[in-house]
Coordinates of C-alpha atoms in Angstrom, one line a residue:
K1 CA -7.9 12.8 -12.7
P2 CA -4.9 11.2 -10.9
Y3 CA -2.1 13.6 -9.9
S4 CA -4.1 16.7 -11.0
D5 CA -4.3 19.6 -8.7
N6 CA -7.7 18.5 -7.3
W7 CA -6.9 14.8 -7.0
T8 CA -7.0 13.5 -3.4
A9 CA -7.1 10.2 -1.7
E10 CA -10.0 9.3 0.5
W11 CA -9.9 7.2 3.6
K12 CA -13.5 6.6 4.5
Y13 CA -15.5 4.4 6.9
L14 CA -17.9 2.3 4.9
Y15 CA -19.6 -0.1 7.3
S16 CA -19.1 -2.7 10.0
L17 CA -18.8 -6.4 9.0
Q18 CA -19.7 -7.4 12.5
R19 CA -20.4 -5.6 15.8
N20 CA -19.7 -7.0 19.3
Y21 CA -18.1 -10.1 18.1
P22 CA -16.4 -12.3 20.7
N23 CA -12.6 -12.4 20.4
T24 CA -11.9 -16.0 19.6
G25 CA -8.9 -15.2 17.4
Q26 CA -10.9 -16.0 14.2
F27 CA -13.5 -14.2 12.1
T28 CA -15.2 -15.2 8.9
F29 CA -17.9 -13.6 6.9
L30 CA -19.8 -14.3 3.7
P31 CA -19.0 -11.5 1.2
A32 CA -22.0 -10.0 -0.6
P33 CA -21.7 -7.7 -3.7
S34 CA -22.7 -4.1 -3.1
A35 CA -23.8 -1.7 -5.7
R36 CA -23.6 1.0 -3.0
F37 CA -19.9 0.3 -2.4
G38 CA -18.9 -1.0 -5.8
G39 CA -16.6 2.0 -6.5
W40 CA -14.4 1.0 -3.6
E41 CA -11.9 -1.4 -5.2
M42 CA -9.2 -1.2 -2.5
G43 CA -9.4 -0.9 1.2
A44 CA -8.4 -2.2 4.6
L45 CA -10.3 -3.8 7.5
R46 CA -10.2 -2.2 11.0
I47 CA -10.5 -4.3 14.1
S48 CA -11.5 -2.2 17.1
G49 CA -12.8 -2.8 20.6
N50 CA -16.5 -3.0 21.4
G51 CA -16.3 0.4 23.2
S52 CA -16.1 2.4 20.0
S53 CA -19.2 3.5 18.2
E54 CA -20.0 2.7 14.6
G55 CA -17.4 4.5 12.3
Q56 CA -15.8 6.4 15.2
L57 CA -12.6 8.0 14.2
D58 CA -9.3 7.9 16.1
V59 CA -9.8 4.8 18.1
A60 CA -7.2 2.1 19.1
A61 CA -7.4 -0.5 16.3
I62 CA -5.6 -3.1 14.4
W63 CA -5.6 -2.6 10.6
S64 CA -5.2 -5.1 7.9
T65 CA -2.9 -4.5 4.9
E66 CA -4.5 -2.9 1.9
H67 CA -6.3 -5.4 -0.3
A68 CA -8.9 -5.6 -3.1
M69 CA -12.4 -5.3 -1.7
A70 CA -13.4 -8.0 -4.2
W71 CA -16.8 -8.7 -2.7
H72 CA -17.9 -5.2 -3.7
L73 CA -17.0 -5.6 -7.3
E74 CA -19.1 -5.9 -10.4
E75 CA -20.3 -9.1 -12.0
A76 CA -17.4 -9.2 -14.3
F77 CA -15.2 -10.0 -11.3
R78 CA -17.4 -12.8 -10.2
R79 CA -17.5 -14.4 -13.7
D80 CA -13.8 -14.2 -14.4
P81 CA -11.6 -12.9 -11.5
A82 CA -8.3 -13.5 -13.4
G83 CA -9.6 -11.7 -16.5
W84 CA -10.9 -8.8 -14.3
A85 CA -7.6 -8.5 -12.6
A86 CA -5.7 -8.5 -15.9
A87 CA -7.9 -5.8 -17.3
K88 CA -7.5 -3.7 -14.1
C89 CA -3.7 -4.1 -14.4
Q90 CA -3.8 -3.0 -18.0
Q91 CA -6.0 0.0 -17.1
W92 CA -3.5 1.0 -14.3
D93 CA -0.6 0.6 -16.7
S94 CA -2.1 2.8 -19.4
Q95 CA -3.1 5.4 -16.8
E96 CA 0.5 5.4 -15.4
A97 CA 1.9 6.4 -18.8
G98 CA 0.0 9.8 -18.5
L99 CA 1.3 10.5 -15.0
P100 CA 4.2 12.9 -14.4
S101 CA 7.4 11.4 -13.2
F102 CA 8.2 12.1 -9.6
L103 CA 11.6 10.3 -9.4
E104 CA 13.5 13.5 -10.5
E105 CA 11.9 15.4 -7.7
I106 CA 13.0 13.3 -4.8
P107 CA 16.5 12.6 -3.6
D108 CA 17.9 9.0 -3.4
C109 CA 17.0 7.4 -0.1
P110 CA 19.9 6.7 2.3
C111 CA 20.5 3.0 2.6
T112 CA 22.0 0.5 5.0
L113 CA 25.3 -1.2 4.4
S114 CA 23.6 -4.5 3.5
Q115 CA 21.3 -2.7 1.0
A116 CA 24.3 -0.9 -0.5
R117 CA 26.2 -4.2 -0.8
A118 CA 23.2 -5.7 -2.6
D119 CA 23.0 -2.7 -4.9
F120 CA 26.6 -3.2 -6.2
G121 CA 25.7 -1.3 -9.4
R122 CA 25.7 2.0 -7.6
F123 CA 27.5 1.5 -4.3
H124 CA 30.6 0.0 -3.0
V125 CA 32.4 -0.1 0.4
S126 CA 35.6 1.9 0.2
P127 CA 38.7 0.0 1.2
R128 CA 40.2 3.3 2.4
W129 CA 37.8 3.4 5.3
G130 CA 39.3 0.4 7.1
G131 CA 37.7 -2.3 9.0
S132 CA 35.9 -0.5 11.9
R133 CA 32.1 -0.9 12.0
Q134 CA 31.6 2.9 11.6
A135 CA 34.0 3.0 8.7
R136 CA 32.4 0.0 7.0
S137 CA 29.0 1.7 7.1
R138 CA 30.3 4.6 5.1
L139 CA 29.7 4.2 1.5
A140 CA 31.1 5.7 -1.7
Q141 CA 28.6 6.2 -4.4
E142 CA 29.9 5.8 -7.9
G143 CA 31.3 9.1 -9.2
L144 CA 31.9 10.5 -5.8
P145 CA 35.3 10.9 -4.3
E146 CA 36.2 8.3 -1.6

């Protein structure tokens, strides 16, 4: 169960899409559904040199951003990808309602001057701090003395 005491994320090597592929700057593959890996809905691709062994940990690599591992997914995805995605979003939304709020446990993040200026609902640049670069970067948060 998400956010329970025994809930953990798992980062796991599944398989290689291709081994010893020449570096031409492009790579394509034909996705195939996989019952074995169908439970993996999200993931990333790792591109590593030919010197590493299959699934070797801690190697120099380039990683993709996280993305849906859509080719692993069930037939419902293949029949209606938009409907599958909408159902998944609704499922995540309903699960989120049961999760504890973490926002009260963490302090506000410090921000840059440009971020504070964009967030004019909470921050403003104090005119008392003059025109120097250092002074301009100091911010007064609403409710705090300047």
